[in-house]
mmCIF file of C-alpha atoms in Angstrom:
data_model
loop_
_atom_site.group_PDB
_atom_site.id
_atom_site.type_symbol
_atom_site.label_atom_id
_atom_site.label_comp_id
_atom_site.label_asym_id
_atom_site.label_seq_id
_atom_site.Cartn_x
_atom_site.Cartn_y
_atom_site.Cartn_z
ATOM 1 C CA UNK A 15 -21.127 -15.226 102.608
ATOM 2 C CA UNK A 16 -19.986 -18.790 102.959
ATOM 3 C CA UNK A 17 -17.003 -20.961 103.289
ATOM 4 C CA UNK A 18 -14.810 -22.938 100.902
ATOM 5 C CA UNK A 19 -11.665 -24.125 100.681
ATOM 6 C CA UNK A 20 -8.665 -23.127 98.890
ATOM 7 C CA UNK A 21 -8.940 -24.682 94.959
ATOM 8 C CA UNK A 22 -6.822 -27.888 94.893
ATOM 9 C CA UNK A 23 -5.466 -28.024 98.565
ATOM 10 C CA UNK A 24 -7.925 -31.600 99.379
ATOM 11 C CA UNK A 25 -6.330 -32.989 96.529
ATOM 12 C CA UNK A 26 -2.728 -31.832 97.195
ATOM 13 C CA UNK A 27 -2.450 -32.600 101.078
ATOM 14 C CA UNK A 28 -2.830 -36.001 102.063
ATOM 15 C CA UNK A 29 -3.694 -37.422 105.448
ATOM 16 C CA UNK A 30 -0.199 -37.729 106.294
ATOM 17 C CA UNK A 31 0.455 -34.110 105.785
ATOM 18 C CA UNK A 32 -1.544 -33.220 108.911
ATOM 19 C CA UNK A 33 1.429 -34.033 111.109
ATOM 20 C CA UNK A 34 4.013 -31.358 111.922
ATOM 21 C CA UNK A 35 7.215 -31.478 110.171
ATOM 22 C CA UNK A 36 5.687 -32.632 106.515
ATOM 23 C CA UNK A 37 6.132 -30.353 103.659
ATOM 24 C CA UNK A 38 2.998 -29.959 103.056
ATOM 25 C CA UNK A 39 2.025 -29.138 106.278
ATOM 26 C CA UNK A 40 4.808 -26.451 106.315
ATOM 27 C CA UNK A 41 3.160 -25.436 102.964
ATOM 28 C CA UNK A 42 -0.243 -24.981 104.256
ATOM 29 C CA UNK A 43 1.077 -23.370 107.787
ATOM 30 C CA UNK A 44 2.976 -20.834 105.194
ATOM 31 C CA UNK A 45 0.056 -20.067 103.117
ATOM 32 C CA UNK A 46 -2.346 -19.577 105.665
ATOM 33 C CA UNK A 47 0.061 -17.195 107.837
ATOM 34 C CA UNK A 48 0.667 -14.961 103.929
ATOM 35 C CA UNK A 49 -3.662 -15.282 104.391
ATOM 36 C CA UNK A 50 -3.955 -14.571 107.264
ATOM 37 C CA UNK A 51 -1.962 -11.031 107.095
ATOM 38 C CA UNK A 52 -4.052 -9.784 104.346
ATOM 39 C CA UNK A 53 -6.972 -7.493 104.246
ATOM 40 C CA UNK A 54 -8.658 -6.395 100.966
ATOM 41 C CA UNK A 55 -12.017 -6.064 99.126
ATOM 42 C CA UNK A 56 -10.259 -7.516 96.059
ATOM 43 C CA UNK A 57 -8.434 -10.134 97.791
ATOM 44 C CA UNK A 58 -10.295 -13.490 98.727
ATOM 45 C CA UNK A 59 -10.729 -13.170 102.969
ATOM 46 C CA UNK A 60 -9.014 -16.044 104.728
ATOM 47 C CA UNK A 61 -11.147 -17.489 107.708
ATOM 48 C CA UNK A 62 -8.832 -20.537 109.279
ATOM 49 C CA UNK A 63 -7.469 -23.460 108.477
ATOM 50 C CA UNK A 64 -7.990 -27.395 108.504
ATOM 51 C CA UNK A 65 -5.720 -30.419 109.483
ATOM 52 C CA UNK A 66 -8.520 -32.627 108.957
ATOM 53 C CA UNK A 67 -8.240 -32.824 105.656
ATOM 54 C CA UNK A 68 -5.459 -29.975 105.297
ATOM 55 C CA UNK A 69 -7.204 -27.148 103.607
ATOM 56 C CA UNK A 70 -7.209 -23.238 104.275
ATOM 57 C CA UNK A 71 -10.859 -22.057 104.915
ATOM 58 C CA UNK A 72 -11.740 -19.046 103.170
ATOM 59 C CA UNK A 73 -14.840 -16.899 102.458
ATOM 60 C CA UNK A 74 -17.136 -18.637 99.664
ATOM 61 C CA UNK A 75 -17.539 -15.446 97.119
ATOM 62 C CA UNK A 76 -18.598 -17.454 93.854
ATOM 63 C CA UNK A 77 -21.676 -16.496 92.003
ATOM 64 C CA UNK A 78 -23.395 -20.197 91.068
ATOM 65 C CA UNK A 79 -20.345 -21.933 92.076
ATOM 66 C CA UNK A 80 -17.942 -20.193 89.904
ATOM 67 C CA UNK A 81 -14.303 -18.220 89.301
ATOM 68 C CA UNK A 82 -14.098 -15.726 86.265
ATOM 69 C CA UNK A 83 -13.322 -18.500 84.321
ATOM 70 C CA UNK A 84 -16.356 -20.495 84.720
ATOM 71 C CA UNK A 85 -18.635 -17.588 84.442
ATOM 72 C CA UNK A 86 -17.086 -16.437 80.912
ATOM 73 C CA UNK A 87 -17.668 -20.022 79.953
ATOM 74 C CA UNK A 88 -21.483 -19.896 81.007
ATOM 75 C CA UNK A 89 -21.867 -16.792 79.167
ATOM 76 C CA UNK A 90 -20.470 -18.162 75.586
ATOM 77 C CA UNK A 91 -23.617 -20.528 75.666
ATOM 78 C CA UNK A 92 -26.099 -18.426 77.929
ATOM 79 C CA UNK A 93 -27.666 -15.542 76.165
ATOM 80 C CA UNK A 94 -29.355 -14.515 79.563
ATOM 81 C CA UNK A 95 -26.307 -14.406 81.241
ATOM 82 C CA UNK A 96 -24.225 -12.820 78.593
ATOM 83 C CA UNK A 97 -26.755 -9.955 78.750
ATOM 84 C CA UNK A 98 -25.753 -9.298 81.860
ATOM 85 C CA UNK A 99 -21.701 -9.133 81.389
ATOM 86 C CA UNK A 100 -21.943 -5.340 79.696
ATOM 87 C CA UNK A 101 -18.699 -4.099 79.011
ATOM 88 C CA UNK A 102 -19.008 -1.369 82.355
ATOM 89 C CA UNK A 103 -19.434 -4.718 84.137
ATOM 90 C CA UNK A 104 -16.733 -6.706 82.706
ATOM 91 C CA UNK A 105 -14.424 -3.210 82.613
ATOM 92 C CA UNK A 106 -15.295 -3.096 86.421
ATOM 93 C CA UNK A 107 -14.664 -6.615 87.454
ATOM 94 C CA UNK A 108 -11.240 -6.534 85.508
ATOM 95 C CA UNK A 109 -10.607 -3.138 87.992
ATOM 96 C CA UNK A 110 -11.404 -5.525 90.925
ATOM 97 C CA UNK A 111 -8.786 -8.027 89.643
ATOM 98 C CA UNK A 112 -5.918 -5.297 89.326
ATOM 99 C CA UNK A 113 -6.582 -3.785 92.485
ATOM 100 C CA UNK A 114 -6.370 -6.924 93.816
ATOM 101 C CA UNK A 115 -2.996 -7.554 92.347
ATOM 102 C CA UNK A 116 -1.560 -4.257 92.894
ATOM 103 C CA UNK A 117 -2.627 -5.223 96.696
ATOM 104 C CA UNK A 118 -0.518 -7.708 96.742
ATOM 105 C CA UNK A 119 2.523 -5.847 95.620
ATOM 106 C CA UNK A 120 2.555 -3.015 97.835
ATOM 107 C CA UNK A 121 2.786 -5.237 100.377
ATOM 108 C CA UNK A 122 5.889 -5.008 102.622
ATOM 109 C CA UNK A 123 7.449 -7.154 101.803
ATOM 110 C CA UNK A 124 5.575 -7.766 98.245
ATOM 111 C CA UNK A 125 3.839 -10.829 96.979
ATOM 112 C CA UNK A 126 4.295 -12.146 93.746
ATOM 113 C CA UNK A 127 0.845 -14.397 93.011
ATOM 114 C CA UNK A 128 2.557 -16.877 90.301
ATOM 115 C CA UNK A 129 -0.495 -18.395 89.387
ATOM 116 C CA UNK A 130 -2.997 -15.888 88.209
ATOM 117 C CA UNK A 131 -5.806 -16.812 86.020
ATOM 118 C CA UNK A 132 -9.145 -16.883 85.124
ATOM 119 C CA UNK A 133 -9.975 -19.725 87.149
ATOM 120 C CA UNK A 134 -8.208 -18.192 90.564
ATOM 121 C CA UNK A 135 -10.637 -15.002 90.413
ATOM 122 C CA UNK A 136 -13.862 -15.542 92.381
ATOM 123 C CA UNK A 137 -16.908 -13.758 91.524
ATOM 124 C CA UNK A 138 -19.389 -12.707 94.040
ATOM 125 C CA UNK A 139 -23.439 -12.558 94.124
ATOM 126 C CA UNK A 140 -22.599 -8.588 93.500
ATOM 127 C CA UNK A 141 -20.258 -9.524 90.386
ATOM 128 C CA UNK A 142 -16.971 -8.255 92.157
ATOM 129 C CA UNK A 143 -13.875 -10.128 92.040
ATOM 130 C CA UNK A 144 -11.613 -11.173 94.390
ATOM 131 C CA UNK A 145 -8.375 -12.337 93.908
ATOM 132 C CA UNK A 146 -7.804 -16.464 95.080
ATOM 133 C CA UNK A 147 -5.163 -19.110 95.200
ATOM 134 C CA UNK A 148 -2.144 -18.494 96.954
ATOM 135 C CA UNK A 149 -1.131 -21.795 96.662
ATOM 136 C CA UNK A 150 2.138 -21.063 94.424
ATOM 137 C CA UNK A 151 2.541 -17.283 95.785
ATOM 138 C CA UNK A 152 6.195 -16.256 97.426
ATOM 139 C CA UNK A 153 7.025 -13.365 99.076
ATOM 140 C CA UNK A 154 9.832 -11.612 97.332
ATOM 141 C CA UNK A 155 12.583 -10.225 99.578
ATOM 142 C CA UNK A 156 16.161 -9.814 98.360
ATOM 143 C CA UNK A 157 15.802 -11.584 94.913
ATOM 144 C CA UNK A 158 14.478 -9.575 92.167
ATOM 145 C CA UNK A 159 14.402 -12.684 90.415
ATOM 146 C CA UNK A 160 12.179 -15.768 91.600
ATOM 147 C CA UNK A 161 12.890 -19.215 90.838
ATOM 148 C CA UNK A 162 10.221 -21.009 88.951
ATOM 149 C CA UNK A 163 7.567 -24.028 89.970
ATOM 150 C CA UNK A 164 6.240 -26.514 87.645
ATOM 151 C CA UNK A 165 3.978 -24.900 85.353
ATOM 152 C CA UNK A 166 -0.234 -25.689 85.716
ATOM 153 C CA UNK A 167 -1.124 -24.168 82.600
ATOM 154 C CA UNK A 168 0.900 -22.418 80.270
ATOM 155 C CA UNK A 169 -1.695 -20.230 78.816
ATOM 156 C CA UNK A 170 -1.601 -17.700 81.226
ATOM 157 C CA UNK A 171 2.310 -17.725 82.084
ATOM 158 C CA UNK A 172 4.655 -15.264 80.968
ATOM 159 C CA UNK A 173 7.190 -15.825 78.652
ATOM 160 C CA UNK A 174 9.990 -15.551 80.854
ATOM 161 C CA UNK A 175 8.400 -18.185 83.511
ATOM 162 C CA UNK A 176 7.709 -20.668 80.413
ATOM 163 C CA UNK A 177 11.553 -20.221 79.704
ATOM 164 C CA UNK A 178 12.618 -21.065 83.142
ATOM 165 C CA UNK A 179 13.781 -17.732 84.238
ATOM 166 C CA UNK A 180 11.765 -17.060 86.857
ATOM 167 C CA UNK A 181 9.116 -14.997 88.432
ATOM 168 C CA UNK A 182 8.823 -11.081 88.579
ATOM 169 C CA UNK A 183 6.221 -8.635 89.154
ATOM 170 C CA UNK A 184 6.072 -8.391 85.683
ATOM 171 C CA UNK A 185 5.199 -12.080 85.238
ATOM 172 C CA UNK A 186 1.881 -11.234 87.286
ATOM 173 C CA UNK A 187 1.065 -8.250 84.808
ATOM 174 C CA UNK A 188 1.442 -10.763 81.879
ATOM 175 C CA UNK A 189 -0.808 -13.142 83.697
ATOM 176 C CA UNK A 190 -3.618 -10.122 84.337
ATOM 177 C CA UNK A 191 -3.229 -9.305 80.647
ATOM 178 C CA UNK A 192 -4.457 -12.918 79.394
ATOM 179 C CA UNK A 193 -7.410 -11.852 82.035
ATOM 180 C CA UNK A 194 -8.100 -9.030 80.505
ATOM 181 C CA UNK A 195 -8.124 -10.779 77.125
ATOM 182 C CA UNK A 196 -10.655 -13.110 78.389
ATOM 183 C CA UNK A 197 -12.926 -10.694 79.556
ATOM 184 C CA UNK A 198 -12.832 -8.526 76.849
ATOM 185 C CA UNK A 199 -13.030 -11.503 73.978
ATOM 186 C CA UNK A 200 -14.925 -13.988 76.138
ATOM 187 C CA UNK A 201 -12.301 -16.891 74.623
ATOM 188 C CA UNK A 202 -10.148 -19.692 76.265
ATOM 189 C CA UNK A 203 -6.771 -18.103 75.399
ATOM 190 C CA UNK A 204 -5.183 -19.835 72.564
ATOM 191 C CA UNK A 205 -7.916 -22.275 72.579
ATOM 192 C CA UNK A 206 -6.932 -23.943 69.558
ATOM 193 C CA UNK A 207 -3.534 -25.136 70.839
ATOM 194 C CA UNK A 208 -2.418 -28.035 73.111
ATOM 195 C CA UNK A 209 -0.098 -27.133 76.234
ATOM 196 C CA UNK A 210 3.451 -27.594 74.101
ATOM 197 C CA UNK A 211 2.226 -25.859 71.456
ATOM 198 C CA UNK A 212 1.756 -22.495 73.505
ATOM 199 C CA UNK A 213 5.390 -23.153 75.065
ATOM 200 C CA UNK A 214 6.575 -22.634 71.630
ATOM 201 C CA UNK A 215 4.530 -19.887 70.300
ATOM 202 C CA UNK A 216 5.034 -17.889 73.206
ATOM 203 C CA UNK A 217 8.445 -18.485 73.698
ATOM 204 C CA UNK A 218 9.800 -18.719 70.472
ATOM 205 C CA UNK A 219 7.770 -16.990 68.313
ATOM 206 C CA UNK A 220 6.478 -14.171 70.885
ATOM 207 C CA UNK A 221 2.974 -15.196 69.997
ATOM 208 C CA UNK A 222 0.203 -13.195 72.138
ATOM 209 C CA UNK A 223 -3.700 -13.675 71.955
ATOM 210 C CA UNK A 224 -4.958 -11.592 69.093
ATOM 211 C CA UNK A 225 -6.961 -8.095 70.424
ATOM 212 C CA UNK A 226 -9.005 -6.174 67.677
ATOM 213 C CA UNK A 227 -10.867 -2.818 68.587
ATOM 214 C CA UNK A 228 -10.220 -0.607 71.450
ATOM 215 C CA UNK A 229 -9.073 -2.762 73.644
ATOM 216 C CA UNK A 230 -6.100 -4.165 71.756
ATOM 217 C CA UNK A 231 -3.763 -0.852 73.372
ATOM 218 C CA UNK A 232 -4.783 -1.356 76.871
ATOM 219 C CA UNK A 233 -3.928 -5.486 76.764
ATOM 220 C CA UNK A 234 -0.883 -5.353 74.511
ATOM 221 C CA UNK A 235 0.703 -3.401 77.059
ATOM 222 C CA UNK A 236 0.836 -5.815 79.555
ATOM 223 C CA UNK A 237 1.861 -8.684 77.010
ATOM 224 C CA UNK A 238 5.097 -7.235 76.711
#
């Protein structure tokens, strides 16, 4: 096990955020207290963190370098590698990603992720997943209903988030559904599209990614 840092945080924090009273200082000291409280195989493990530049230091779990995202990528053009992503193993690591998530919503109080993807789900030497990223998380106490950040990338967003209404719990199950639909098609989700063009197919046409086979039950139901 290594180190890294949390994805974007170098790029996000400048040197001026290291002194107290910045907001993003008070961002990192947030995130890396919400870290530091939690304790989970499927959750990435949070080590310290760094004024110098601002960055929360957590375990380095990537096989080759890599989130879920990068891995599926390899595979699409690696037939040695693809050999190796069976559907027990990709069933399994998608288990390690929802147990990871269902972690973070029993948690008193509960933690809504907000920015779940492909790319925020480390994968270990063993092929497990963990859970990363809790750059855009909140803790949800009396509101059942979140308000909403800028989007990153609307292809894993829920419909209701792309539509400005906020963030639920069910706005995390959307997000693992697109997950699922990666690791069961191997695909960039609606690949073909640009950014505004998935706004409006999701929102106003209720597009979702397109599941044939087995699988189409079990990821339809979170699309919802």
């Amino acid at each position: 096990m290594g180190t890294g840092t949390s994805p974007g945080l170098d790029d996000e924090f400048p040197d001026a955020a290291a002194s107290k009273g910045h907001p993003l200082y008070d961002s990192l000291q947030k995130e890396a207290a919400m870290m530091a409280s939690l304790r989970h195989p499927s959750i990435v493990m949070y080590l310290g963190v760094c004024l110098d530049p601002p960055a929360v230091v957590t375990e380095y779990c990537a096989r080759g370098g890599g989130s879920l995202n990068d891995v599926l990528k390899r595979a699409r053009t690696s037939p040695l590698l693809a050999a190796q992503l069976d559907w027990a193993r990709r069933l399994n690591m998608a288990l390690d990603a929802a147990k990871g998530m269902l972690y973070l919503h029993s948690c008193s109080p509960p933690i809504i992720h907000r920015d779940l993807k492909s790319a925020n789900l480390l994968v270990d030497r063993h092929w497990r997943v963990r859970v990363c990223d809790f750059n855009l998380s909140r803790v949800m106490e009396d509101s059942a209903v979140l308000s909403s950040v800028a989007a990153t990338n609307p292809r894993w967003l829920a419909p209701e988030i792309l539509s400005g209404k906020g963030y639920t719990f069910a706005s995390d199950v959307y997000s693992f559904g697109i997950c699922m639909w990666e690791v069961l098609t191997w695909q960039v989700p609606y690949h073909e599209y640009g950014p505004w063009q998935v706004v409006a197919m999701v929102t106003e046409s209720a597009k979702r990614p397109e599941v044939k086979g087995w699988g189409r039950g079990i990821v339809f139901g979170t699309l919802r």
